[in-house]
XYZ file of C-alpha atoms in Angstrom:
601
model
C -35.438 5.947 23.218
C -33.769 6.940 26.077
C -34.148 3.382 27.858
C -33.165 1.711 24.003
C -29.460 4.173 24.004
C -28.743 2.763 27.604
C -29.000 -1.041 26.373
C -27.291 -0.426 23.559
C -24.877 0.589 26.351
C -24.691 -1.767 28.008
C -24.144 -4.517 25.032
C -21.263 -2.365 23.411
C -19.651 -2.737 26.959
C -20.366 -6.729 27.057
C -19.228 -7.590 23.846
C -16.301 -5.534 24.695
C -15.390 -7.781 27.054
C -16.579 -10.853 25.228
C -14.248 -10.306 22.422
C -11.253 -9.355 25.591
C -12.125 -12.960 27.115
C -12.203 -14.134 23.079
C -9.073 -13.043 23.068
C -7.921 -14.895 26.571
C -9.411 -17.693 24.847
C -6.844 -17.906 21.617
C -4.784 -20.361 21.559
C -1.262 -20.849 23.546
C 1.834 -21.436 21.350
C 5.149 -22.272 23.765
C 8.673 -22.732 22.310
C 11.642 -23.937 23.646
C 15.295 -22.873 21.245
C 18.543 -24.832 22.324
C 22.035 -23.639 20.679
C 25.280 -25.343 21.544
C 27.953 -23.818 20.508
C 31.097 -24.318 22.654
C 31.120 -27.326 22.529
C 34.199 -28.061 25.198
C 35.991 -31.300 23.180
C 35.694 -30.493 19.413
C 35.644 -27.836 17.551
C 33.483 -24.664 18.488
C 30.534 -24.518 16.436
C 30.402 -21.162 15.315
C 26.251 -19.974 14.792
C 23.900 -22.648 15.866
C 24.061 -20.460 19.290
C 23.640 -16.660 16.456
C 21.009 -18.676 15.223
C 19.155 -20.060 18.474
C 18.999 -15.804 19.058
C 17.201 -15.636 16.207
C 14.886 -17.955 15.694
C 13.911 -17.628 19.381
C 13.196 -13.614 18.844
C 11.121 -15.022 15.418
C 8.613 -16.516 17.442
C 8.567 -13.788 19.912
C 7.419 -11.490 16.789
C 4.638 -14.448 16.246
C 3.291 -13.529 19.278
C 4.191 -16.748 21.534
C 3.283 -16.613 25.266
C 6.636 -18.443 26.769
C 10.147 -19.319 24.730
C 13.394 -20.205 25.932
C 15.874 -19.538 25.084
C 19.191 -21.474 25.993
C 22.890 -21.622 25.478
C 25.021 -23.847 25.332
C 24.329 -27.014 27.894
C 26.134 -29.801 29.356
C 23.580 -33.261 29.788
C 22.331 -31.926 32.880
C 20.890 -28.367 31.756
C 19.843 -30.032 28.479
C 17.669 -32.637 30.764
C 16.864 -30.304 32.863
C 15.151 -27.624 29.565
C 13.056 -30.546 28.211
C 11.631 -31.407 31.876
C 10.423 -28.109 32.213
C 9.017 -27.651 28.931
C 7.233 -31.111 28.826
C 5.480 -29.342 31.835
C 4.519 -26.323 30.193
C 3.837 -28.412 27.071
C 1.348 -29.501 28.458
C -0.905 -26.757 29.000
C -0.239 -25.381 25.328
C -2.758 -25.820 21.680
C 1.265 -25.985 20.018
C 4.146 -26.909 21.944
C 7.929 -26.492 19.152
C 11.802 -27.226 20.131
C 14.384 -26.240 17.199
C 17.673 -27.347 18.097
C 21.087 -26.006 16.720
C 24.355 -28.033 17.295
C 25.612 -31.610 16.996
C 23.846 -34.854 16.249
C 24.376 -38.330 15.366
C 22.896 -41.262 14.113
C 23.677 -44.495 15.313
C 21.470 -47.468 14.374
C 19.103 -45.623 12.904
C 18.724 -43.852 16.038
C 19.106 -40.293 15.990
C 21.737 -38.506 18.766
C 21.207 -34.262 20.499
C 25.449 -33.908 21.846
C 25.477 -31.986 24.900
C 27.896 -29.495 24.976
C 30.065 -31.414 27.660
C 30.144 -35.308 25.379
C 32.987 -36.796 24.979
C 31.871 -40.001 23.424
C 35.348 -42.176 23.297
C 33.450 -45.501 22.112
C 29.951 -45.723 20.585
C 28.436 -47.000 23.759
C 29.254 -43.788 25.052
C 25.951 -42.099 23.245
C 23.992 -43.651 25.238
C 24.956 -41.858 28.242
C 26.020 -38.690 27.018
C 23.309 -38.120 24.463
C 19.689 -37.296 23.678
C 17.816 -39.731 21.840
C 15.283 -37.314 19.683
C 12.730 -39.638 21.066
C 12.949 -38.023 24.084
C 12.324 -34.949 22.611
C 9.082 -35.576 21.237
C 8.237 -37.441 24.979
C 8.188 -33.764 25.898
C 6.114 -32.081 23.235
C 3.654 -35.273 22.879
C 1.286 -33.083 25.748
C 0.411 -31.008 23.221
C -3.279 -30.554 21.921
C -2.760 -29.189 18.219
C 0.541 -29.099 16.763
C 3.792 -30.368 18.260
C 6.884 -29.173 15.785
C 10.963 -30.197 16.222
C 12.909 -28.630 14.122
C 16.599 -30.101 14.279
C 19.648 -27.740 12.788
C 22.141 -30.909 13.971
C 23.170 -32.615 10.245
C 26.119 -30.641 10.765
C 28.740 -33.010 9.533
C 30.225 -34.807 12.715
C 33.486 -34.887 14.388
C 32.372 -37.407 16.865
C 32.244 -39.771 14.848
C 35.405 -39.805 12.853
C 36.921 -40.440 17.378
C 34.235 -42.680 18.094
C 35.314 -46.299 18.862
C 33.222 -49.399 18.006
C 32.772 -51.291 20.965
C 30.302 -53.541 17.925
C 32.484 -53.543 14.157
C 29.261 -54.016 12.707
C 27.185 -50.954 14.590
C 27.013 -48.071 11.902
C 26.724 -44.106 12.727
C 25.739 -42.921 9.911
C 26.520 -39.986 8.070
C 23.629 -37.062 9.706
C 20.325 -38.112 10.872
C 17.960 -40.905 10.188
C 14.420 -40.145 8.534
C 12.267 -40.637 11.380
C 8.916 -41.537 11.525
C 6.656 -39.738 14.178
C 3.956 -42.360 15.973
C 2.134 -38.749 17.095
C -0.402 -36.860 15.542
C -0.591 -34.004 14.147
C 3.503 -34.135 15.040
C 6.162 -32.931 12.143
C 9.662 -33.064 12.537
C 12.059 -30.732 9.600
C 15.307 -30.842 9.322
C 18.179 -28.800 7.548
C 19.218 -31.349 5.509
C 17.653 -35.278 4.004
C 17.745 -38.204 5.945
C 21.677 -39.150 5.406
C 22.946 -35.741 4.597
C 25.306 -33.301 5.676
C 23.748 -29.743 6.623
C 26.273 -26.038 5.704
C 26.507 -22.914 8.676
C 27.122 -20.834 5.085
C 29.733 -17.950 6.058
C 27.210 -15.739 6.885
C 26.335 -15.094 10.185
C 23.354 -17.335 10.395
C 23.076 -20.355 8.396
C 20.841 -21.220 5.739
C 18.453 -23.219 7.675
C 18.099 -20.964 9.815
C 17.202 -17.412 7.982
C 14.783 -19.053 5.817
C 12.899 -20.155 8.818
C 12.749 -16.783 10.201
C 11.832 -15.722 7.442
C 9.211 -18.525 5.766
C 7.770 -19.659 8.907
C 6.140 -16.482 10.593
C 4.309 -15.199 7.739
C 0.696 -14.908 9.058
C -1.493 -17.750 7.699
C 0.291 -19.448 5.658
C 0.433 -23.200 6.090
C 3.390 -25.556 7.310
C 3.788 -27.532 4.957
C 4.161 -24.801 2.519
C 6.100 -22.539 5.242
C 8.933 -25.878 5.440
C 8.411 -25.960 1.096
C 9.419 -22.752 1.331
C 12.387 -23.001 3.149
C 13.463 -25.990 1.454
C 14.208 -23.915 -2.052
C 15.328 -21.203 -0.016
C 18.162 -23.051 1.225
C 18.884 -25.279 -2.328
C 19.728 -22.019 -3.689
C 21.764 -20.615 -1.253
C 23.728 -23.826 -0.968
C 23.585 -24.495 -4.751
C 21.299 -27.824 -4.592
C 23.715 -29.378 -1.993
C 21.846 -28.423 0.859
C 17.810 -29.914 0.785
C 15.410 -29.668 4.353
C 13.402 -32.540 4.354
C 9.849 -32.564 6.570
C 8.781 -35.730 7.798
C 5.162 -36.652 9.822
C 1.747 -35.757 8.332
C -0.439 -33.073 9.420
C -5.104 -33.512 9.131
C -6.311 -31.884 5.806
C -7.292 -27.999 7.300
C -4.059 -25.020 6.944
C -1.959 -25.115 10.062
C -0.319 -22.256 10.064
C 2.468 -21.100 12.692
C 0.623 -17.254 13.059
C -3.005 -16.741 12.363
C -4.290 -15.117 9.680
C -5.006 -11.583 10.214
C -8.477 -11.162 10.739
C -10.392 -8.870 7.050
C -12.896 -6.720 8.547
C -14.701 -4.572 6.136
C -15.661 -0.960 5.809
C -16.429 1.341 9.234
C -16.675 -1.934 11.237
C -12.902 -1.627 12.332
C -12.913 1.085 12.808
C -12.006 0.805 17.164
C -14.908 3.445 17.932
C -17.260 1.678 16.001
C -19.384 1.145 18.659
C -19.155 4.962 20.758
C -20.362 6.455 17.723
C -23.408 4.209 17.361
C -24.440 5.501 20.230
C -23.496 8.700 19.635
C -25.518 8.684 16.330
C -28.453 6.859 18.571
C -27.935 10.299 21.398
C -28.026 12.540 17.409
C -31.471 11.369 16.885
C -32.685 12.047 20.261
C -31.401 15.356 20.094
C -32.305 16.024 23.813
C -29.853 17.150 26.552
C -30.873 13.663 28.760
C -29.603 11.516 25.775
C -26.577 13.069 25.503
C -26.050 12.999 28.890
C -26.583 9.647 29.683
C -24.054 9.500 26.204
C -21.234 12.157 28.472
C -21.857 10.161 31.586
C -20.925 5.931 29.598
C -17.834 8.426 27.036
C -16.883 11.063 28.703
C -13.955 11.667 26.883
C -12.284 11.227 23.589
C -13.646 13.029 20.270
C -17.356 12.173 20.305
C -17.809 13.596 24.350
C -16.591 16.380 22.929
C -18.888 16.825 19.929
C -21.195 15.783 22.069
C -21.066 18.555 24.582
C -20.602 20.509 21.339
C -24.615 18.870 20.901
C -25.446 20.349 24.669
C -24.189 23.804 24.677
C -26.093 24.298 20.995
C -29.691 23.143 23.058
C -28.842 25.190 26.621
C -28.858 27.994 23.042
C -32.085 27.088 21.724
C -33.163 26.875 26.054
C -31.822 30.513 26.132
C -33.483 32.249 23.708
C -36.246 29.652 24.261
C -37.021 31.868 27.668
C -35.717 35.349 26.525
C -38.853 35.030 23.987
C -40.773 34.077 26.916
C -39.613 37.069 28.740
C -40.112 39.196 25.200
C -43.987 38.564 25.634
C -44.674 39.248 28.796
C -42.981 42.810 28.906
C -44.989 43.424 25.635
C -48.351 41.986 27.288
C -47.506 43.699 30.189
C -46.846 47.173 28.128
C -49.929 47.007 26.891
C -51.867 46.202 30.378
C -50.726 49.138 31.050
C -51.928 51.314 28.354
C -55.116 50.055 28.308
C -55.806 50.551 31.670
C -54.907 53.903 31.486
C -52.231 53.745 34.040
C -49.563 56.805 34.981
C -47.038 57.594 32.387
C -43.976 56.310 35.011
C -45.397 52.723 34.493
C -45.535 53.046 30.854
C -42.045 54.110 30.495
C -40.769 51.627 32.886
C -42.714 48.338 31.041
C -41.871 49.965 28.219
C -37.831 49.839 29.065
C -38.618 45.657 30.265
C -40.072 46.294 26.840
C -37.231 46.202 24.780
C -34.653 44.767 27.762
C -36.250 41.978 26.562
C -36.581 42.873 23.058
C -32.521 43.269 22.743
C -32.120 39.975 25.497
C -34.286 37.973 22.591
C -31.986 39.223 19.504
C -29.173 38.119 21.939
C -30.138 35.168 23.184
C -31.068 33.793 19.081
C -27.719 35.336 18.090
C -26.278 33.005 20.520
C -28.833 29.610 19.415
C -27.158 30.340 15.417
C -23.840 30.319 16.763
C -24.076 27.099 18.863
C -26.289 25.746 16.008
C -23.362 26.677 13.321
C -20.597 25.311 16.239
C -22.345 22.080 15.980
C -23.379 21.423 12.349
C -19.543 22.668 11.923
C -18.517 20.223 14.255
C -21.531 17.592 12.550
C -18.905 18.510 9.327
C -15.593 17.793 11.041
C -17.553 14.499 12.304
C -18.463 12.692 9.251
C -15.122 13.748 7.048
C -13.687 12.104 9.860
C -14.766 9.231 9.856
C -14.642 9.052 5.938
C -11.271 9.803 6.479
C -10.952 6.493 8.681
C -12.498 4.181 6.969
C -10.874 4.276 3.091
C -7.419 4.683 5.560
C -8.871 1.030 6.705
C -10.256 0.567 2.869
C -6.791 1.567 1.827
C -5.045 -0.405 4.078
C -7.010 -4.087 3.548
C -6.081 -3.461 0.062
C -2.720 -2.588 0.066
C -2.206 -5.665 1.939
C -4.358 -7.956 0.104
C -2.056 -6.842 -2.722
C 1.236 -7.494 -0.865
C -0.459 -10.409 0.126
C -1.136 -11.382 -4.290
C 2.477 -10.186 -4.497
C 4.016 -12.517 -2.142
C 1.879 -14.938 -3.728
C 3.569 -14.734 -6.982
C 6.917 -14.021 -5.717
C 6.707 -17.282 -4.287
C 5.327 -19.512 -6.839
C 7.778 -17.443 -9.845
C 10.372 -18.875 -7.703
C 9.292 -22.331 -6.637
C 9.405 -22.188 -10.585
C 12.980 -21.305 -11.382
C 15.173 -21.161 -7.944
C 18.447 -20.458 -8.856
C 21.710 -21.375 -7.163
C 24.560 -18.855 -7.356
C 26.742 -21.920 -8.406
C 27.186 -23.483 -11.694
C 24.744 -26.467 -10.215
C 21.441 -24.442 -12.046
C 17.965 -25.916 -12.526
C 17.186 -27.724 -16.230
C 15.208 -25.079 -17.602
C 15.448 -24.590 -21.405
C 16.066 -21.075 -23.069
C 12.759 -19.968 -23.551
C 10.992 -20.882 -20.403
C 15.001 -19.103 -18.911
C 13.768 -15.432 -21.811
C 10.053 -16.480 -20.156
C 10.426 -15.959 -16.900
C 12.962 -13.239 -17.144
C 10.483 -11.716 -19.377
C 7.951 -11.671 -17.159
C 9.956 -9.984 -14.293
C 11.419 -6.963 -16.998
C 7.408 -6.292 -17.623
C 7.175 -6.253 -13.600
C 9.486 -3.710 -13.269
C 8.608 -1.308 -15.753
C 11.488 -1.673 -18.665
C 9.064 -4.427 -20.779
C 5.821 -3.027 -22.687
C 5.589 -6.515 -25.159
C 4.098 -9.539 -23.594
C 6.247 -12.532 -21.976
C 6.591 -14.817 -24.400
C 9.679 -16.635 -24.871
C 11.308 -15.203 -27.381
C 14.215 -13.747 -26.718
C 13.972 -10.624 -29.754
C 15.416 -7.453 -30.215
C 12.697 -5.420 -27.930
C 13.647 -8.197 -25.059
C 17.036 -7.211 -25.416
C 16.325 -3.753 -25.715
C 14.311 -4.246 -21.944
C 17.136 -5.549 -20.452
C 19.260 -2.786 -21.980
C 17.049 0.349 -19.518
C 17.077 -2.441 -16.949
C 21.028 -2.868 -17.683
C 20.981 1.685 -17.526
C 18.998 2.247 -14.418
C 19.597 -0.318 -12.084
C 23.573 0.101 -12.862
C 24.131 -3.525 -14.135
C 26.118 -4.874 -16.752
C 23.573 -7.747 -18.268
C 24.647 -9.140 -22.158
C 21.627 -8.120 -23.368
C 21.904 -10.972 -26.440
C 21.061 -13.770 -23.589
C 18.530 -14.240 -21.006
C 20.644 -15.621 -17.713
C 19.754 -17.132 -14.592
C 22.040 -14.281 -13.127
C 19.927 -11.280 -14.879
C 16.778 -13.613 -13.206
C 17.880 -12.701 -9.683
C 18.474 -9.557 -10.093
C 15.491 -7.707 -11.490
C 13.921 -10.299 -8.913
C 16.058 -8.371 -6.245
C 13.883 -4.893 -7.141
C 10.731 -4.452 -5.240
C 9.412 -2.105 -7.653
C 9.033 0.155 -11.365
C 12.859 0.629 -11.965
C 12.690 1.375 -15.413
C 10.345 5.280 -16.305
C 7.119 5.131 -17.951
C 7.803 6.582 -21.374
C 4.969 8.130 -23.001
C 4.578 9.345 -26.611
C 4.715 13.323 -27.733
C 1.439 14.782 -25.862
C 0.863 12.060 -23.414
C 1.979 12.062 -19.710
C 2.524 9.515 -17.194
C -0.111 8.426 -15.030
C 1.658 5.877 -12.698
C 2.213 2.927 -14.863
C -0.490 4.693 -17.516
C 0.433 7.406 -20.381
C -3.004 9.567 -20.227
C -3.357 12.492 -22.886
C -2.179 15.994 -22.047
C -4.919 18.378 -22.401
C -4.355 21.792 -22.461
C -7.019 24.819 -21.675
C -8.265 26.799 -25.250
C -5.893 29.293 -26.289
C -2.703 26.821 -25.528
C -1.193 23.867 -27.861
C 1.229 21.269 -27.089
C 4.489 22.314 -27.676
C 8.332 20.070 -28.009
C 9.228 20.014 -24.602
C 5.596 18.069 -24.196
C 4.452 20.481 -22.345
C 1.280 23.646 -23.021
C 1.988 26.942 -24.026
C -0.106 29.556 -25.133
C -0.217 30.176 -29.230
C 0.918 33.486 -30.243
C -1.387 35.905 -31.982
C -0.261 36.328 -35.707
C 0.123 40.190 -36.270
C 0.798 41.819 -39.977
C 3.558 42.621 -40.560
C 4.425 46.355 -42.869
C 6.302 45.362 -46.414
C 8.805 47.910 -46.457
C 8.245 49.495 -50.657
C 10.370 48.981 -52.959
C 11.890 51.997 -53.903
C 13.229 50.654 -57.647
C 10.256 49.607 -58.825
C 8.053 52.331 -58.211
C 10.818 54.344 -59.931
C 10.642 52.378 -62.740
C 7.050 52.077 -62.367
C 6.525 56.078 -62.530
C 9.436 56.565 -65.930
C 7.234 54.577 -68.075
C 3.849 56.451 -66.735
C 5.494 59.142 -67.591
C 7.465 58.057 -71.685
C 3.815 56.383 -72.566
C 1.578 58.874 -75.071
C -0.924 61.111 -73.242
C -4.526 59.392 -74.079
C -7.083 61.296 -75.602
C -9.365 63.306 -72.587
C -13.716 63.060 -74.507
C -14.609 66.125 -73.247
C -18.187 64.658 -72.133
C -20.520 66.518 -74.385
C -22.533 64.579 -77.470
C -22.859 65.660 -80.949
C -26.512 65.130 -81.936
C -28.399 65.788 -85.411
C -30.112 63.685 -87.689
C -27.488 61.004 -88.573
C -27.591 59.791 -84.883
C -25.392 61.446 -81.615
C -21.368 60.838 -81.549
C -19.186 61.270 -78.935
C -17.129 64.469 -79.485
C -13.205 64.999 -80.477
C -10.987 65.626 -78.257
C -10.413 69.572 -77.843
C -13.889 70.588 -79.948
C -16.909 71.550 -78.028
C -21.039 71.505 -79.069
C -22.405 74.951 -80.223
C -25.886 75.896 -81.089
C -25.435 76.408 -85.247
C -25.743 80.249 -86.865
C -28.203 80.822 -89.722
C -27.181 84.971 -90.431
C -24.118 86.964 -88.512
C -26.584 87.890 -85.479
C -29.789 84.974 -85.432
C -29.225 81.144 -84.719
C -30.835 77.821 -85.935
C -33.852 76.744 -84.775
C -33.748 74.990 -81.492
C -32.035 71.629 -81.751
C -30.104 72.318 -84.373
C -25.911 72.165 -82.925
C -22.466 72.187 -84.751
C -18.630 71.319 -83.484
C -16.736 73.328 -82.840
C -12.931 73.047 -82.507
C -10.694 75.836 -81.492
């Protein structure tokens, strides 16, 4: 078993080394970022230097090994930067060049303009500017992906002052379309060929802002990422500027940032290897096993648990030694008694036996304490591992949910990209209403389905959104402005309203259950039911006096004596005020037995 543990420990060490090697063998990515703002012979450009700094930071956060940010390059500096970057691209898998500044198209060829260019005549372009082919030549050695991003489609002031040496020479507006000849090469323009790009009113251009937002999304294919960039720029510029991508890639997805690996459950725990070795040592349960584990992992959470297990084993060994010593003392005591040794020797043996027994009891108690400590530590370990596994699972679920929400949002954005100007997408009223209803459902303001019918229920839901979001949109109309405002809210806006007897639990209403003797009051809370006590009614004195007077005024009912008079004719009750006596025959004699008469005084 020790050999198996040792082999597993060696295997864990080899695997960790292998993982490190795999990380080292990951693809190498390099980027050159150039931003020309301070032109000497034409007006300064405000954004290129800011855009270059923003995009360079994006590449660094995306994990590029080398990111060279160069600002305000003259013709010598630009030539040197391209030459040095070409050397780096030869050792790279992915090579990217981003350029922001002035560019010009001459007879169908695109040129990047350094800051010291004068371009007094059209032929000066050949000497003072760099053709796009020179940039493509610098990235050509890259093995997997070659990407050039040009934010150089601005309205060029050089073209207005440049003298033409040949009248028929064409100087285009913006840049001309290109067809890269190298495989796996893409060239992205800030604006479609023959059109110009806008710097916008912000610190960064709309194109640079969209690039930084979309390109570094993990696992997102570049073609789809640039599609999102196109949608964002169109929306921001009121459908006046449309970015465009030239070139082609293969059938596989080519993300700029690789997708995060999804590792299931407990395997994502960084201490998984240590835990497995700990469990092997726990199954072994020997001092040698725990010693081998601590030699490999001398510190940390599992090392502390292993030390507790060693303490438990030490306590058991101490208990066993004390028990053996107590047994020997008892044997010695019995032997002396059998041999009829002197009383002093027997008393000494008895004392030794008692001391050994006490030591045994103490060791037993110490063992129980160490076992309790080890059991408690094991329980804490299991709880900690379960909590860690749950946290990882929750994180993965949250990341998956966030990814799904992002994909849904991106899809909705592409379907209904809305411009803030008067140039809006051509959607029917029903389609617009359906999009607004879908967003109202997402933020919790609409319970009905999104069917495109802007009815009274939908109008009430937009009124609720206005109330809780602080907006003032016309509830009678499903507008693009309202759609944009609702999309900007990341989560629920309207609170969940439940019927009486129900309460909100997340996004659902659950029935309120009160314990025995309680009921739900008007405030939707449980309250104790009050016992009904009898109420003493006050006697009506007037009614009582009336009844007494009626009773006194009524004639007295005849009261029967309760005696019966019986003769030959039969029996009847004695009249009121009369009594039955024996019938007399003479002065001193009565009639025979049974003869009666009625006497009324």
